[in-house]
XYZ file of C-alpha atoms in Angstrom:
203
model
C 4.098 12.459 -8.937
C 0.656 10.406 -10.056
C -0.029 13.788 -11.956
C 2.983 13.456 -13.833
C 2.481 9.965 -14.686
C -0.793 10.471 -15.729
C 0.081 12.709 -18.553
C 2.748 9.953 -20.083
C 1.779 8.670 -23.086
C 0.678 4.907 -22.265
C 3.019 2.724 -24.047
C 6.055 4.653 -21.680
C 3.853 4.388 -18.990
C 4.125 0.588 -19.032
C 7.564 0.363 -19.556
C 8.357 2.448 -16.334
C 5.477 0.087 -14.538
C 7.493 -3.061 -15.341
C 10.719 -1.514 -14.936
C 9.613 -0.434 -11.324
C 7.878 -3.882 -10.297
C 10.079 -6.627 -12.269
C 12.669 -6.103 -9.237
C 10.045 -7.237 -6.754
C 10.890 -10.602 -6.889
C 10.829 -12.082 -3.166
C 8.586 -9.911 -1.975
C 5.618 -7.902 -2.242
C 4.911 -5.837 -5.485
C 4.651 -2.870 -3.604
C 5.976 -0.324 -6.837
C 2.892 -1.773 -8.556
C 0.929 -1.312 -5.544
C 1.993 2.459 -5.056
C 1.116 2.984 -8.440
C -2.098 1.290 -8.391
C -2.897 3.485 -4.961
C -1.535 7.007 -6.597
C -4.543 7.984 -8.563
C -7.764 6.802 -9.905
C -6.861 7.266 -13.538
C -3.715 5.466 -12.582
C -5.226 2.470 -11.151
C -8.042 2.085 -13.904
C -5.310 2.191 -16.428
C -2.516 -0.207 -14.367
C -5.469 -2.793 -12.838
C -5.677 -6.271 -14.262
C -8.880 -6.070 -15.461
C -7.566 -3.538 -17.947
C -4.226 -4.467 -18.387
C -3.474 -8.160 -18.709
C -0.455 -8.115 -20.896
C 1.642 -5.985 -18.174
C 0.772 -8.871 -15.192
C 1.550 -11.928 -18.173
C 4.774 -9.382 -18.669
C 5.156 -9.431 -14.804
C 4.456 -13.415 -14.035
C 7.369 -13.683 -16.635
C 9.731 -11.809 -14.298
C 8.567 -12.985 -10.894
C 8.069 -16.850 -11.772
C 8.379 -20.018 -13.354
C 6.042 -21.687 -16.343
C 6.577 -25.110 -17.386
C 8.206 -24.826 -21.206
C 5.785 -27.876 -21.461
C 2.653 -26.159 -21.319
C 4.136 -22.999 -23.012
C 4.408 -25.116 -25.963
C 1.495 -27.646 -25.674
C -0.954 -27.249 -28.345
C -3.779 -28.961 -25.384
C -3.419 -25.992 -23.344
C -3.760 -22.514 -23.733
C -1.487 -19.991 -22.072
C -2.008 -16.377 -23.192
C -1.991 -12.943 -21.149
C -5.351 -13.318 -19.736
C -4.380 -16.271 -18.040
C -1.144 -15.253 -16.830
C -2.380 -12.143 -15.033
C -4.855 -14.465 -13.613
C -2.606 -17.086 -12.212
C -0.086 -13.868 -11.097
C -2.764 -12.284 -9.456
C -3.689 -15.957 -7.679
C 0.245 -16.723 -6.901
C 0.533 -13.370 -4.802
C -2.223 -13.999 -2.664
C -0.681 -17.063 -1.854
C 2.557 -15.988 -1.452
C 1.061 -13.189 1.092
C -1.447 -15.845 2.952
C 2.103 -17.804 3.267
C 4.804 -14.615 4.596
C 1.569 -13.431 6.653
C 0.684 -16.578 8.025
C -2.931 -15.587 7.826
C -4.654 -18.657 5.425
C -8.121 -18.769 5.332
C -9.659 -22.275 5.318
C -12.084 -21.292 3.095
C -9.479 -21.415 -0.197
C -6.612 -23.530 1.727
C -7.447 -26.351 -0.613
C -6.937 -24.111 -3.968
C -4.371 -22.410 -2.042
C -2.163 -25.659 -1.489
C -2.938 -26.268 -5.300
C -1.132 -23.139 -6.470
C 1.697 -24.148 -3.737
C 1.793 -27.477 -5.787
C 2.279 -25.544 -9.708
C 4.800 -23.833 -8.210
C 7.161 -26.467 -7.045
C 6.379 -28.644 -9.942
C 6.755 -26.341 -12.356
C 10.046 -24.600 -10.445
C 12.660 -23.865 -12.871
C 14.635 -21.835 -9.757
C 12.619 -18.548 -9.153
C 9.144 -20.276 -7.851
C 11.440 -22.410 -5.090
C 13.163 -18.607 -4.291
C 9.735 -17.172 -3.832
C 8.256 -20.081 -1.462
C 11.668 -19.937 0.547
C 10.766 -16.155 0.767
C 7.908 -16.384 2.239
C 8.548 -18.849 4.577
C 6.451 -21.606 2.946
C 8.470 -24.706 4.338
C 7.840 -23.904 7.649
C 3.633 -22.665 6.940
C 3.378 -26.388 5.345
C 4.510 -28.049 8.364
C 2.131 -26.163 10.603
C -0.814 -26.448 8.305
C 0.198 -30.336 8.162
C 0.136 -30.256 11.927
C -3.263 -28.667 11.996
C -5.205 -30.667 8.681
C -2.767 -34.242 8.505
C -4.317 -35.915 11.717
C -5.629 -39.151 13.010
C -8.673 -38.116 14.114
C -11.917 -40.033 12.471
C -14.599 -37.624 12.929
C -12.538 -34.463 11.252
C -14.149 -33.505 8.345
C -11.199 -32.069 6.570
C -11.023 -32.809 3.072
C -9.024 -35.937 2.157
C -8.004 -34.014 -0.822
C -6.406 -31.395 1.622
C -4.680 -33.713 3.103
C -3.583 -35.596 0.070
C -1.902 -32.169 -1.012
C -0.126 -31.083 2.219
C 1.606 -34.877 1.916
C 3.240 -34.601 -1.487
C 3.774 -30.628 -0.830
C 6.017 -32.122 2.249
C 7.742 -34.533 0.072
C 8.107 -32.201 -2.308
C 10.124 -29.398 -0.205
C 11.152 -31.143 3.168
C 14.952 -32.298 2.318
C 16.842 -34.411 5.095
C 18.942 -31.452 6.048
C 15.761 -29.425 6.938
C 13.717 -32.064 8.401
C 16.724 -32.200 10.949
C 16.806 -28.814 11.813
C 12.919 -29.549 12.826
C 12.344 -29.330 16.841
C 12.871 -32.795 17.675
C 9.178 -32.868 19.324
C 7.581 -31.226 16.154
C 9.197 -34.139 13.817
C 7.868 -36.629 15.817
C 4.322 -35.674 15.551
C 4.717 -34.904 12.495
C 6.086 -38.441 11.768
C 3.273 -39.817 13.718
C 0.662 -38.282 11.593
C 2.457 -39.415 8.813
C 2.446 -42.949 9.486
C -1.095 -42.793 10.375
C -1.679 -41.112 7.664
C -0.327 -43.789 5.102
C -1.596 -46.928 7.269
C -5.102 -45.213 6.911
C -4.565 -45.797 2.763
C -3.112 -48.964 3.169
C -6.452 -50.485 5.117
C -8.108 -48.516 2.619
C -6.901 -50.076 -0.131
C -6.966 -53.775 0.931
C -10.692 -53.545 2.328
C -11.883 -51.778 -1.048
């Protein structure tokens, strides 16, 4: 098969590449991954590094841009930056179905998290949904929102995994929490915001 596809001429060689992965939406690329895997000549020719337009072409299929920043003359949006931020979006989206973040790049992480929802137009909320990213936030808020004085984790962290929570935690869902989870989560919450409060009167 890879020796077959490596004698197609290389405009019809994208086209069946986007074809195959623009259905991928929800889950893992894995037609782009199969053909990045077939061959060496395939995966120099199909790799980002070499190929930006067909991940810009794929980020178009798989998720959400703000028209505001398409169209912003302060910003620029092209195909190098697209395959960069598609390329950055899957790794979340893995870390998030996986459960396997790395606290090295939660912080960044939790940033892409946060384009996503405010930049949803319908296909970025599918995706978090898919991989199970209401339910990661409240453990990672469980594990990096907490009251203790002497934890070094970044208040910028924690400022994130707060408006990511009121950002995707309706009523319905935060009912359907286990009564002993919503709790603490509530009383890390509260803590949380008292903590600014004194913050801001004795500053």
């Amino acid at each position: 098969m890879a020796s077959h596809l490596e004698k197609v001429p290389y405009d019809i060689l994208l086209y069946i590449t986007i074809l195959s992965a623009a259905t991928s939406i929800c889950r893992p690329p894995a037609e782009l991954l199969s053909l990045l895997l077939a061959s060496h000549t395939l995966h120099h020719a199909l790799n980002v590094g070499s190929n930006a337009h067909l991940y810009a072409r794929l980020f178009q299929y798989h998720f959400d841009l703000s028209p505001i920043l398409l169209e912003s003359p302060m910003t620029l949006v092209n195909d190098a930056t697209l395959a960069d931020e598609y390329i950055l979006r899957q790794r979340f989206l893995f870390r998030s179905r996986s459960s396997s973040w790395d606290p090295t790049s939660l912080r960044s992480d939790m940033w892409i998290g946060l384009r996503m929802l405010l930049e949803n137009s319908g296909t970025n909320e599918r995706q978090l949904f898919a991989a199970n990213f209401h339910q990661e936030l409240i453990k990672l808020a469980l594990i990096y929102i907490d009251d203790n004085k002497t934890c070094t984790h970044s208040r910028e962290l924690k400022y994130l995994l707060v408006w990511l929570l009121s950002l995707t935690l309706s009523k319905a869902e935060i009912a359907k929490i286990a009564a002993e989870t919503r709790e603490e989560l509530c009383r890390l919450l509260r803590y949380h915001f008292l903590a600014q409060v004194r913050a801001g009167f004795s500053s």
